[in-house]
Short mmCIF file of C-alpha atoms in Angstrom, two decimals:
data_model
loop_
_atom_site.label_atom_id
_atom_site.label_comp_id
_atom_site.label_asym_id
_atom_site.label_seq_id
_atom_site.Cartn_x
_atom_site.Cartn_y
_atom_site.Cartn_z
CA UNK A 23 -66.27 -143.72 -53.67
CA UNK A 24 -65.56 -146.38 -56.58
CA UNK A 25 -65.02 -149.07 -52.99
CA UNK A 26 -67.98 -147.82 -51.93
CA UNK A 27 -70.27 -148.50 -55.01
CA UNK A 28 -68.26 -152.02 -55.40
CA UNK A 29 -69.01 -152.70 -51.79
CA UNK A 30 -73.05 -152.43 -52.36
CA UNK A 31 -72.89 -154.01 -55.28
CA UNK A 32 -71.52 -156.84 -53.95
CA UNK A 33 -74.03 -156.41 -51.00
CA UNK A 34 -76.80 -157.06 -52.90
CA UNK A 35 -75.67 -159.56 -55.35
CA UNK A 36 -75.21 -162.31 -52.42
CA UNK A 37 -78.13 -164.94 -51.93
CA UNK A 38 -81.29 -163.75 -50.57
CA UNK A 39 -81.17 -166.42 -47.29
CA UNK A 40 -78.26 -164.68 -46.38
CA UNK A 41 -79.12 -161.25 -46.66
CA UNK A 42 -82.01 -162.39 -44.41
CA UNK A 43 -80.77 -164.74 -41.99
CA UNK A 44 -80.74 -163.58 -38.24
CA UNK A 45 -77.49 -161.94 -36.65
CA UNK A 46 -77.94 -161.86 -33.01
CA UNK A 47 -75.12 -160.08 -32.29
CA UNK A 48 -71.86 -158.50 -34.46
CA UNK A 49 -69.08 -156.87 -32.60
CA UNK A 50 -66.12 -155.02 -35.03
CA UNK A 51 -62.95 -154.43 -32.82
CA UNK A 52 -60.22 -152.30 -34.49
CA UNK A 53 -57.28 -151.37 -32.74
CA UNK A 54 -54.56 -149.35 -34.43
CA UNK A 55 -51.38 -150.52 -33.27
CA UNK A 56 -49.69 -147.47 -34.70
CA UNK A 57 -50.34 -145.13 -38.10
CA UNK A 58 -49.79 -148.35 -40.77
CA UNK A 59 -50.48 -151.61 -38.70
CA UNK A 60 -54.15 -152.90 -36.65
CA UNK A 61 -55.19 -155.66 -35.34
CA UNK A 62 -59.15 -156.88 -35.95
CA UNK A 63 -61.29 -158.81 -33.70
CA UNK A 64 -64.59 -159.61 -35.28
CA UNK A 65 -67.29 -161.18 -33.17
CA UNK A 66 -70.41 -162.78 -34.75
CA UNK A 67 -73.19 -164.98 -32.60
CA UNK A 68 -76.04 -165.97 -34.90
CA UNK A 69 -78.80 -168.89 -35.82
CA UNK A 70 -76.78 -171.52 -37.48
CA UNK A 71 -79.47 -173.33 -39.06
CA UNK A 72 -80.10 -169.74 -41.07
CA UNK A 73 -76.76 -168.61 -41.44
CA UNK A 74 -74.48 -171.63 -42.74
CA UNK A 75 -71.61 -169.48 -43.56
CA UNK A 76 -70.40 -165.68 -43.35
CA UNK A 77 -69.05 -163.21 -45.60
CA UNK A 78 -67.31 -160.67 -44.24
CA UNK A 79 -66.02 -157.89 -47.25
CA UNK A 80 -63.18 -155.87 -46.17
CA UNK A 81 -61.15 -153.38 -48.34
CA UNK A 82 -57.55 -153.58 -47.02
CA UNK A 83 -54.95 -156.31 -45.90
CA UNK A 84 -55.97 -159.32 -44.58
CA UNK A 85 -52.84 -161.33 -42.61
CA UNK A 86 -52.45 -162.93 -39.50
CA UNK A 87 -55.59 -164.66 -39.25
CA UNK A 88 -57.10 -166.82 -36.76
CA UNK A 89 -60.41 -168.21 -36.24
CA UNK A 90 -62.09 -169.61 -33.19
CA UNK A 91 -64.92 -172.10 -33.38
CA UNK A 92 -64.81 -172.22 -37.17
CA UNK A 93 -63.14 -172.03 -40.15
CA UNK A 94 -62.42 -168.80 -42.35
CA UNK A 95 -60.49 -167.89 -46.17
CA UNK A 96 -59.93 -165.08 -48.06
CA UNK A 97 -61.56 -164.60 -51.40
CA UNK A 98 -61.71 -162.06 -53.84
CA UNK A 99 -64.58 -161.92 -56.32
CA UNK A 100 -65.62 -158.31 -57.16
CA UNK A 101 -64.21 -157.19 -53.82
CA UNK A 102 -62.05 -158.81 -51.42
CA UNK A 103 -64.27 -160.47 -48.65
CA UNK A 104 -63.89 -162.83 -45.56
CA UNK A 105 -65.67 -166.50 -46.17
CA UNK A 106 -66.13 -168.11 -42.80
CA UNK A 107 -67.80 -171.88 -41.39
CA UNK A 108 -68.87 -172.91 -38.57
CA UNK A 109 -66.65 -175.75 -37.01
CA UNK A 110 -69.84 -177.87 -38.19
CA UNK A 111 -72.02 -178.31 -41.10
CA UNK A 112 -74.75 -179.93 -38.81
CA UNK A 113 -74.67 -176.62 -35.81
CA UNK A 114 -78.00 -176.45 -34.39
CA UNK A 115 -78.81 -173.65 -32.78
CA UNK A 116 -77.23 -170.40 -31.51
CA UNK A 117 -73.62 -170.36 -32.61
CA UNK A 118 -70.80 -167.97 -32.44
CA UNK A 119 -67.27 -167.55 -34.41
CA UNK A 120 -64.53 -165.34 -33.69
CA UNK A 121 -62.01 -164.10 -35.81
CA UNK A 122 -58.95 -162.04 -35.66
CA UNK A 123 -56.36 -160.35 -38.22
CA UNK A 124 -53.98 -157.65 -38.87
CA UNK A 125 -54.33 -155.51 -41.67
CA UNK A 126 -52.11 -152.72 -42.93
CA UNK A 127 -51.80 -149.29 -45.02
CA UNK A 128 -55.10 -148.07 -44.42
CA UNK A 129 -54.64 -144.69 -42.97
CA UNK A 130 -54.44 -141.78 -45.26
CA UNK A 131 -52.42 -138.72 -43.95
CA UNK A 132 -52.93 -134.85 -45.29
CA UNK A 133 -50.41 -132.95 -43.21
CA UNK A 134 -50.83 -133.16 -39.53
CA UNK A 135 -54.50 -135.05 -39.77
CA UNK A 136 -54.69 -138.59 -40.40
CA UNK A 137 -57.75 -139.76 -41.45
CA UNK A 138 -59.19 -143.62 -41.71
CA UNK A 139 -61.81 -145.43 -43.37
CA UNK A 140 -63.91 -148.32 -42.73
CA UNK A 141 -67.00 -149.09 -44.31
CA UNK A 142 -68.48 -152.21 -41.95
CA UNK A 143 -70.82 -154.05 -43.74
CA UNK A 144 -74.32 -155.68 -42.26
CA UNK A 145 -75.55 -157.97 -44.84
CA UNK A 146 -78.34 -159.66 -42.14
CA UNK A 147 -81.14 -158.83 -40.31
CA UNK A 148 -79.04 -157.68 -37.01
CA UNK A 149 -80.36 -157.55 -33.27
CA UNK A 150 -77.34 -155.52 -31.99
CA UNK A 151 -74.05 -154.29 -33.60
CA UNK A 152 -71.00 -152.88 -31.58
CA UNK A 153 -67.98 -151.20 -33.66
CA UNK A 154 -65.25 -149.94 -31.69
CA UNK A 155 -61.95 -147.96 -33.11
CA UNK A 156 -59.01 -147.38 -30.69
CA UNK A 157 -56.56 -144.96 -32.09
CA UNK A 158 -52.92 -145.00 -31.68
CA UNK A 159 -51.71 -143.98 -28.57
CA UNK A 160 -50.46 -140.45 -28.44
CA UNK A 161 -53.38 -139.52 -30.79
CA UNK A 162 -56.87 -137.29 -30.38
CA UNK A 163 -59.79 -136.58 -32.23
CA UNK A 164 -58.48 -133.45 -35.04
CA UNK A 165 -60.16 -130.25 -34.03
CA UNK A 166 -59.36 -129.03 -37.87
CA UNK A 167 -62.51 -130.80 -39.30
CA UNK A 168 -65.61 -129.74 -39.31
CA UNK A 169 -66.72 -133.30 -38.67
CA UNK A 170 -64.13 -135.30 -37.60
CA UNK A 171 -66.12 -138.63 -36.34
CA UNK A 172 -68.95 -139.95 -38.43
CA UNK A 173 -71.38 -141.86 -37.58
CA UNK A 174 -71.85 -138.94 -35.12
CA UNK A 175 -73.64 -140.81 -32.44
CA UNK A 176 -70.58 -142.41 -30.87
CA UNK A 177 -69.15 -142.87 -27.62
CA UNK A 178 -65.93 -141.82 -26.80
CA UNK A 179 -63.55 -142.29 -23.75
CA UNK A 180 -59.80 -142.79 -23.04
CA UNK A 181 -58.34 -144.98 -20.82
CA UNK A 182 -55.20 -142.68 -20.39
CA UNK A 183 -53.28 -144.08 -22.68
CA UNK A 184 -55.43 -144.44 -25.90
CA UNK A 185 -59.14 -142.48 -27.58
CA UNK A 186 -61.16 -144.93 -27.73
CA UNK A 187 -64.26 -144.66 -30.01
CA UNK A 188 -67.68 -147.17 -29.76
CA UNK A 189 -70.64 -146.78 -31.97
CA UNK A 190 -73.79 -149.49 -30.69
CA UNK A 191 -76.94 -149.93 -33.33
CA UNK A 192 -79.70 -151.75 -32.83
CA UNK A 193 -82.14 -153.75 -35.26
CA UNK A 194 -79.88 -153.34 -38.25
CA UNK A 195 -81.65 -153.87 -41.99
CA UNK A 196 -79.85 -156.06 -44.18
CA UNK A 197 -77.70 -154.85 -47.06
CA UNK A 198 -76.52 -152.33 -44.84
CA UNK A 199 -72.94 -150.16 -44.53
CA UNK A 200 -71.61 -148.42 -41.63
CA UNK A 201 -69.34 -145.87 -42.90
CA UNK A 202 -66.87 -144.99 -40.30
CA UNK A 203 -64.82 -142.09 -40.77
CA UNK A 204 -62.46 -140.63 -38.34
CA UNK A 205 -60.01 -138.00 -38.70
CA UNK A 206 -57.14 -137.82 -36.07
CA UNK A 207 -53.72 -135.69 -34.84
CA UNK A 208 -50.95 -136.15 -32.97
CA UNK A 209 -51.26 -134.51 -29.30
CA UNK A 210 -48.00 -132.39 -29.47
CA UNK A 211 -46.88 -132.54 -25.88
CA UNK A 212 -49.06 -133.55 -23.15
CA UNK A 213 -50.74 -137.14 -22.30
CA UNK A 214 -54.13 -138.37 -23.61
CA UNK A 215 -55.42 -137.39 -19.89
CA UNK A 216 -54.50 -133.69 -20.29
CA UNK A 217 -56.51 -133.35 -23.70
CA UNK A 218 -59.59 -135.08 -22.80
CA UNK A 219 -59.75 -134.25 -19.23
CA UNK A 220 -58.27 -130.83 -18.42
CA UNK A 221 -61.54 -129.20 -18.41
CA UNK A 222 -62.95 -131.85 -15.91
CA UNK A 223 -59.12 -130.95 -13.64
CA UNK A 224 -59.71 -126.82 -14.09
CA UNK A 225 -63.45 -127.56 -12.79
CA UNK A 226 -62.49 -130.12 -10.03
CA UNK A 227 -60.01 -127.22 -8.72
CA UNK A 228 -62.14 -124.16 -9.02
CA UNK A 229 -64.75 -126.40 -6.83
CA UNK A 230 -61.60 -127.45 -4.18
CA UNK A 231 -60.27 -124.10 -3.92
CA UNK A 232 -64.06 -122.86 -3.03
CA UNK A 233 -64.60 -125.87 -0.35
CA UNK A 234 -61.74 -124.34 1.39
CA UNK A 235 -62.52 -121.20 0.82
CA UNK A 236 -65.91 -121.73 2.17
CA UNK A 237 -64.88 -123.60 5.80
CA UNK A 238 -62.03 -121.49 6.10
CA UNK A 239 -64.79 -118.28 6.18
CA UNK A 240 -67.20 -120.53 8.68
CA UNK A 241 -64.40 -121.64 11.15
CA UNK A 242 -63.04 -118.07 11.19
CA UNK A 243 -66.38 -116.71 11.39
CA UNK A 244 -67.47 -118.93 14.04
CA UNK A 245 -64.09 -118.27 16.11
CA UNK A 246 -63.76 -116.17 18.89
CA UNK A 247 -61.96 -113.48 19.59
CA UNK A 248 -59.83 -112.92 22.54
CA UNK A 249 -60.41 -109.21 24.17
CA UNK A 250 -56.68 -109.33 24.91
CA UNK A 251 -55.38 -108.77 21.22
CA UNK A 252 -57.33 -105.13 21.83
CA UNK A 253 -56.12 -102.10 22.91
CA UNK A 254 -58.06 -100.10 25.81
CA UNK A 255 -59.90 -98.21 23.46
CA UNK A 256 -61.32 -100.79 21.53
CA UNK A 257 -61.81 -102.72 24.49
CA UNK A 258 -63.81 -100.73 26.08
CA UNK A 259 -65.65 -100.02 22.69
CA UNK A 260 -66.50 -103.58 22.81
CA UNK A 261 -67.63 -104.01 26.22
CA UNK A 262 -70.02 -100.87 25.87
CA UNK A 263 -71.45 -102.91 22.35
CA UNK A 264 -71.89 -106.53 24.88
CA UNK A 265 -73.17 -104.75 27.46
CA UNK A 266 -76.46 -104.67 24.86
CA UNK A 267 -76.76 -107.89 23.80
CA UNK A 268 -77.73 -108.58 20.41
CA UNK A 269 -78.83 -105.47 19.63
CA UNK A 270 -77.87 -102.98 17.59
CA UNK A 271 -76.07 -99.74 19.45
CA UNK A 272 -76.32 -96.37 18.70
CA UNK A 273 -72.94 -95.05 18.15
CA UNK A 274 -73.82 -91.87 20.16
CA UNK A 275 -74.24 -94.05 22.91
CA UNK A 276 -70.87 -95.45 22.81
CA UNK A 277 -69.37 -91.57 23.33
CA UNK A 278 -71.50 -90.86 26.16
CA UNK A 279 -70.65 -93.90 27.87
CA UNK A 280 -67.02 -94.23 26.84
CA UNK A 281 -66.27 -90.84 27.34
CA UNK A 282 -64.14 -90.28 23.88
CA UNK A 283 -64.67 -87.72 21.71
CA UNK A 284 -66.69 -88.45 18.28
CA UNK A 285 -64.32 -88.63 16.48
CA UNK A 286 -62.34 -91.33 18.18
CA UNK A 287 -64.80 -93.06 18.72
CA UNK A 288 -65.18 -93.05 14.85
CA UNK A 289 -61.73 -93.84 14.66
CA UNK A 290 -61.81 -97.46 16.89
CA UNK A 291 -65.39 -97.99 15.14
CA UNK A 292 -63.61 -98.35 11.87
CA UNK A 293 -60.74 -99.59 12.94
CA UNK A 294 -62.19 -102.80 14.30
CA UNK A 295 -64.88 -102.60 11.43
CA UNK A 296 -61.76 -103.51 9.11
CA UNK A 297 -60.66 -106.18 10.73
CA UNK A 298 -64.05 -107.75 10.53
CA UNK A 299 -64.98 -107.53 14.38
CA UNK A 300 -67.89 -104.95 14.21
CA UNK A 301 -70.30 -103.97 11.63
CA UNK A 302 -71.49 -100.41 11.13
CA UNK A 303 -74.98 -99.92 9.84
CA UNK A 304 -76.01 -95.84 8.83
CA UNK A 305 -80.24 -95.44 9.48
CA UNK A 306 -80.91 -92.31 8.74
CA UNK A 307 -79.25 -89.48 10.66
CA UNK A 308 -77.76 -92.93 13.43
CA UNK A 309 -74.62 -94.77 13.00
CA UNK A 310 -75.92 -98.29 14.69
CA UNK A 311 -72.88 -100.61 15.88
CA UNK A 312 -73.55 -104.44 16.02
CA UNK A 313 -70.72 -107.07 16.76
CA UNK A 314 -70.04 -109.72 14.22
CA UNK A 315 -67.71 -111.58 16.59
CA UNK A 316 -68.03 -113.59 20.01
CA UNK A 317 -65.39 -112.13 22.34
CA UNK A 318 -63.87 -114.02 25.46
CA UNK A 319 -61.46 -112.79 27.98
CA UNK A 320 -57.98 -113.80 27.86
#
């Protein structure tokens, strides 16, 4: 909290040209290395005639650095900050400067979550600002905290190996902070794919299984049947039900024409109704008898 209040107090005390200079765009790359080391990639395209040099406050270590297309120091007034040129005083134009470091020790850990802090500060008039976080690999969001990512509108993906967390914002005010706050655990067993995609893998499957489920039930339904696999009964059971067509038989015709008794002819009438080759409909005080198979000779 005390970085914090330092942070905007140091906000507002810098000159008023740069509070309100232009930032076209301000990308904030952090990727954690491991639990005590990152490395920082900080990406800033602006109006150079506005914006003749950038401050960049940052609470932890600052080491490693290296600039692109300008020229960058540490300072530390109230708070530690990042003072960075352009290659040239006399820039016209639309300019960018990169910069990279590593920094260190900035993870706090409370028994199994770790948790991390940084507060990014937008001290212009911004069109577009990108922060991204990548955590350590074998690492995922804690499901212990009640909110474990803030800013809550984020974005975030894996790209099997590492989470990977991207917050955009558009037309940023000056004298602004982005408080990121993340709090992360250790996977215990299973790869980065496995936490974030198993659902997706359980629902791909369920949806596979029923595909093949589904053809297997219109080829078999569709196949035929050869009358050879029957016995005489049922054979001729079946051959008094073709003999009609498509239409429904009256079970009572199948006994006068078969010559069985009732109750074998109930007997081959369920019989081939459980193996899914007839199917018995009861209309009233009438058993009708319709085939559910094509049959062919064999």
């Amino acid at each position: 909290m005390k970085r914090f209040i330092i942070l905007v107090f140091l906000l507002f005390s810098l000159p008023i040209v740069l509070s309100y200079s232009p930032m076209r765009n301000m990308d904030v790359n952090i990727n954690m290395k491991n639990q005590n080391e990152a490395q920082v990639n900080l990406y800033f395209k602006y109006d150079a005639e506005e914006i003749r040099e950038i401050r960049f406050p940052f609470q932890y270590a600052l080491n490693n650095l290296n600039v692109d297309n300008g020229s960058c120091i540490v300072k530390k007034d109230i708070q530690q900050y990042l003072l960075c040129k352009p290659s040239s005083p006399f820039l016209v134009g639309e300019t960018e400067i990169k910069i990279q470091f590593t920094t260190r020790d900035f993870i706090v850990k409370e028994r199994n979550v770790s948790k991390v802090f940084f507060d990014i500060p937008v001290l212009w008039l911004t069109d577009n600002v990108v922060v991204v976080l990548q955590l350590p690999e074998g690492m995922a969001i804690s499901s212990d905290v009640v909110l474990p990512v803030s800013p809550s509108d984020v974005n975030i993906v894996s790209d099997g190996r590492k989470i990977i967390l991207k917050w955009n914002f558009r037309d940023m005010e000056p004298e602004n902070i982005i408080p990121v706050r993340v709090y992360f655990e250790s996977l215990s067993g299973g790869t980065i794919i496995q936490k974030v995609y198993s659902p997706l893998i359980i629902v791909i499957l369920i949806s596979i299984v029923f595909l093949v489920a589904l053809v297997y039930w219109k080829v078999s339904k569709g196949k035929p049947v050869v009358l050879s696999v029957l016995n005489e009964s049922e054979r001729m059971v079946v051959d008094i039900i073709r003999s009609q067509g498509d239409q429904k038989v009256d079970q009572r015709l199948i006994v006068g024409n078969s010559g069985f008794s009732k109750a074998k002819v109930s007997r081959v009438i369920r019989s081939l109704e459980e193996r899914g080759l007839i199917e018995s409909e009861r209309t009233g005080r009438k058993n009708k008898i319709i085939l559910k198979k094509k049959f062919v000779e064999g």
